[in-house]
Amino acid sequence: MDIDRVPGLRREEVAMLAGLSVDYYAKIEKGNLAGVSESVLEAIVRALQLDDAEREHLFDLSRAANRSALLVPRRKPKPWTARPGLQLALDAITAGPAFVRNGRMDVLAVNALGRAFYDWVFDGPGRSNLARFNFLDERSREFYPGWEAAADVCVAILRTEAGRDPRDKRLHDLIGELSTNSDEFRTRWGAHNVRRHGSGTKKFHHHAVGDLTLTYEGLELTAEPGLSFLIYTADPGSPTEERLRLLASLAATIQNPEATKHPASSIEEQL
């Protein structure tokens, strides 16, 4: 995987700023990271002015290149199911959509309002996967008013996961599927951008209740590395808060009690 330079900086300039020979840096830039020390990586981080997510991605790539375990075949992943306590935590959140996803953008567990919020994701051909919904379901362009930005973030999260776990066959299969079927994905994948899903504000358009402006928080599950717990909330007294209440009311009339427990029951997750 190539390492992108800061716009305007030539390879020679980056090498000089990092205190490396041009030839050595050129090898690193092309993804030859085996044997590269942490001090050299930190020098490159400073020279390229990488942010925290980009720095972490670079170190993930280095660890992957140096990990002898890469040569050891993986055991078959076990089916993933939400721990009772985790599902209870999701169900306790009633004011906003909440869900757990992995780095492949599979939605693994969700609360009732989250299922109603993402109903198009669950009833579409994407098998409860946000990346498939984003790039293979035309309805995503209605759901995400800022579709271009949403697509950029989606690909950057997948790119980050590819660095964290380069042996994930299901991730490779997903990337191949999206690259084959979506020019938009293929173009973005080649940009090599990475991102961690932290916090911020997003706009959505839900077909049942209209426009929604939601604040989100993404939390890493320390008990289950690689999984994220995401919560969307609305400002108190805002039109979005009223629309979420309406969505919750609509969902309650049709909710299958078992549906929130296994939104992606066919998904296997290596823990």
Short mmCIF file of N, CA and C in Angstrom, two decimals, residues 49 51 54-55 57 62 64 79 84 86 98 103 109 112 126 128-129 140 150-151 160 163 168 173 201 212 235 242 259:
data_model
loop_
_atom_site.label_atom_id
_atom_site.label_comp_id
_atom_site.label_asym_id
_atom_site.label_seq_id
_atom_site.Cartn_x
_atom_site.Cartn_y
_atom_site.Cartn_z
N GLN A 49 3.22 15.08 8.19
CA GLN A 49 2.19 15.77 8.96
C GLN A 49 0.91 14.92 9.07
N ASP A 51 -2.18 12.84 10.62
CA ASP A 51 -3.03 12.96 11.80
C ASP A 51 -3.01 11.64 12.57
N GLU A 54 -4.10 8.53 10.55
CA GLU A 54 -3.11 8.17 9.54
C GLU A 54 -1.86 7.57 10.17
N ARG A 55 -1.46 8.13 11.33
CA ARG A 55 -0.30 7.57 12.04
C ARG A 55 -0.59 6.14 12.46
N HIS A 57 -2.64 4.06 11.18
CA HIS A 57 -2.70 3.22 9.99
C HIS A 57 -1.30 2.85 9.52
N SER A 62 3.00 -1.36 9.26
CA SER A 62 4.33 -1.83 9.66
C SER A 62 4.23 -3.12 10.47
N ALA A 64 1.89 -5.32 10.35
CA ALA A 64 1.48 -6.39 9.44
C ALA A 64 2.66 -6.91 8.64
N PRO A 79 -19.09 -17.87 14.64
CA PRO A 79 -20.21 -16.92 14.51
C PRO A 79 -20.24 -15.98 15.71
N PRO A 84 -25.19 -10.82 26.26
CA PRO A 84 -26.44 -10.30 26.83
C PRO A 84 -26.29 -8.89 27.39
N LEU A 86 -24.23 -6.57 26.45
CA LEU A 86 -24.08 -5.61 25.37
C LEU A 86 -25.43 -5.29 24.74
N ALA A 98 -28.78 3.29 18.10
CA ALA A 98 -27.51 2.81 18.64
C ALA A 98 -27.23 1.43 18.04
N GLY A 103 -15.16 -3.38 11.65
CA GLY A 103 -14.44 -2.55 10.70
C GLY A 103 -14.82 -2.78 9.26
N ALA A 109 -25.23 -5.67 15.94
CA ALA A 109 -26.29 -5.60 16.95
C ALA A 109 -26.84 -4.18 16.94
N ALA A 112 -33.86 -0.94 19.04
CA ALA A 112 -35.10 -0.88 18.25
C ALA A 112 -35.14 0.34 17.34
N GLY A 126 -27.78 -5.72 0.85
CA GLY A 126 -26.44 -5.56 1.41
C GLY A 126 -26.12 -6.40 2.61
N SER A 128 -27.07 -6.30 5.75
CA SER A 128 -26.80 -5.51 6.96
C SER A 128 -25.40 -4.90 6.97
N ASN A 129 -24.92 -4.53 5.80
CA ASN A 129 -23.59 -3.95 5.69
C ASN A 129 -23.72 -2.52 5.17
N SER A 140 -29.42 4.84 -0.94
CA SER A 140 -28.47 5.51 -0.04
C SER A 140 -28.30 6.98 -0.39
N ALA A 150 -20.36 10.99 2.85
CA ALA A 150 -20.63 9.71 3.51
C ALA A 150 -19.85 8.58 2.84
N ALA A 151 -19.77 8.62 1.52
CA ALA A 151 -19.03 7.61 0.79
C ALA A 151 -17.54 7.69 1.10
N THR A 160 -8.86 1.80 6.74
CA THR A 160 -8.24 1.68 8.07
C THR A 160 -8.29 0.24 8.56
N GLY A 163 -5.69 -2.01 7.02
CA GLY A 163 -4.38 -1.90 7.65
C GLY A 163 -4.33 -2.60 8.99
N ASP A 168 -7.87 -10.38 6.78
CA ASP A 168 -9.32 -10.58 6.86
C ASP A 168 -9.87 -10.92 5.48
N ASP A 173 -12.91 -9.90 0.33
CA ASP A 173 -14.03 -10.25 -0.55
C ASP A 173 -14.97 -9.06 -0.72
N THR A 201 -21.33 15.50 13.71
CA THR A 201 -22.74 15.70 13.35
C THR A 201 -22.96 15.24 11.92
N LEU A 212 -33.15 14.60 9.27
CA LEU A 212 -32.65 14.41 10.63
C LEU A 212 -31.23 14.95 10.72
N ASP A 235 -30.54 17.08 19.31
CA ASP A 235 -30.57 18.18 20.28
C ASP A 235 -31.94 18.23 20.95
N GLU A 242 -38.20 15.42 17.73
CA GLU A 242 -39.61 15.07 17.52
C GLU A 242 -39.74 13.99 16.45
N ALA A 259 -35.95 -9.14 16.37
CA ALA A 259 -35.22 -8.56 15.24
C ALA A 259 -34.00 -7.79 15.67
#
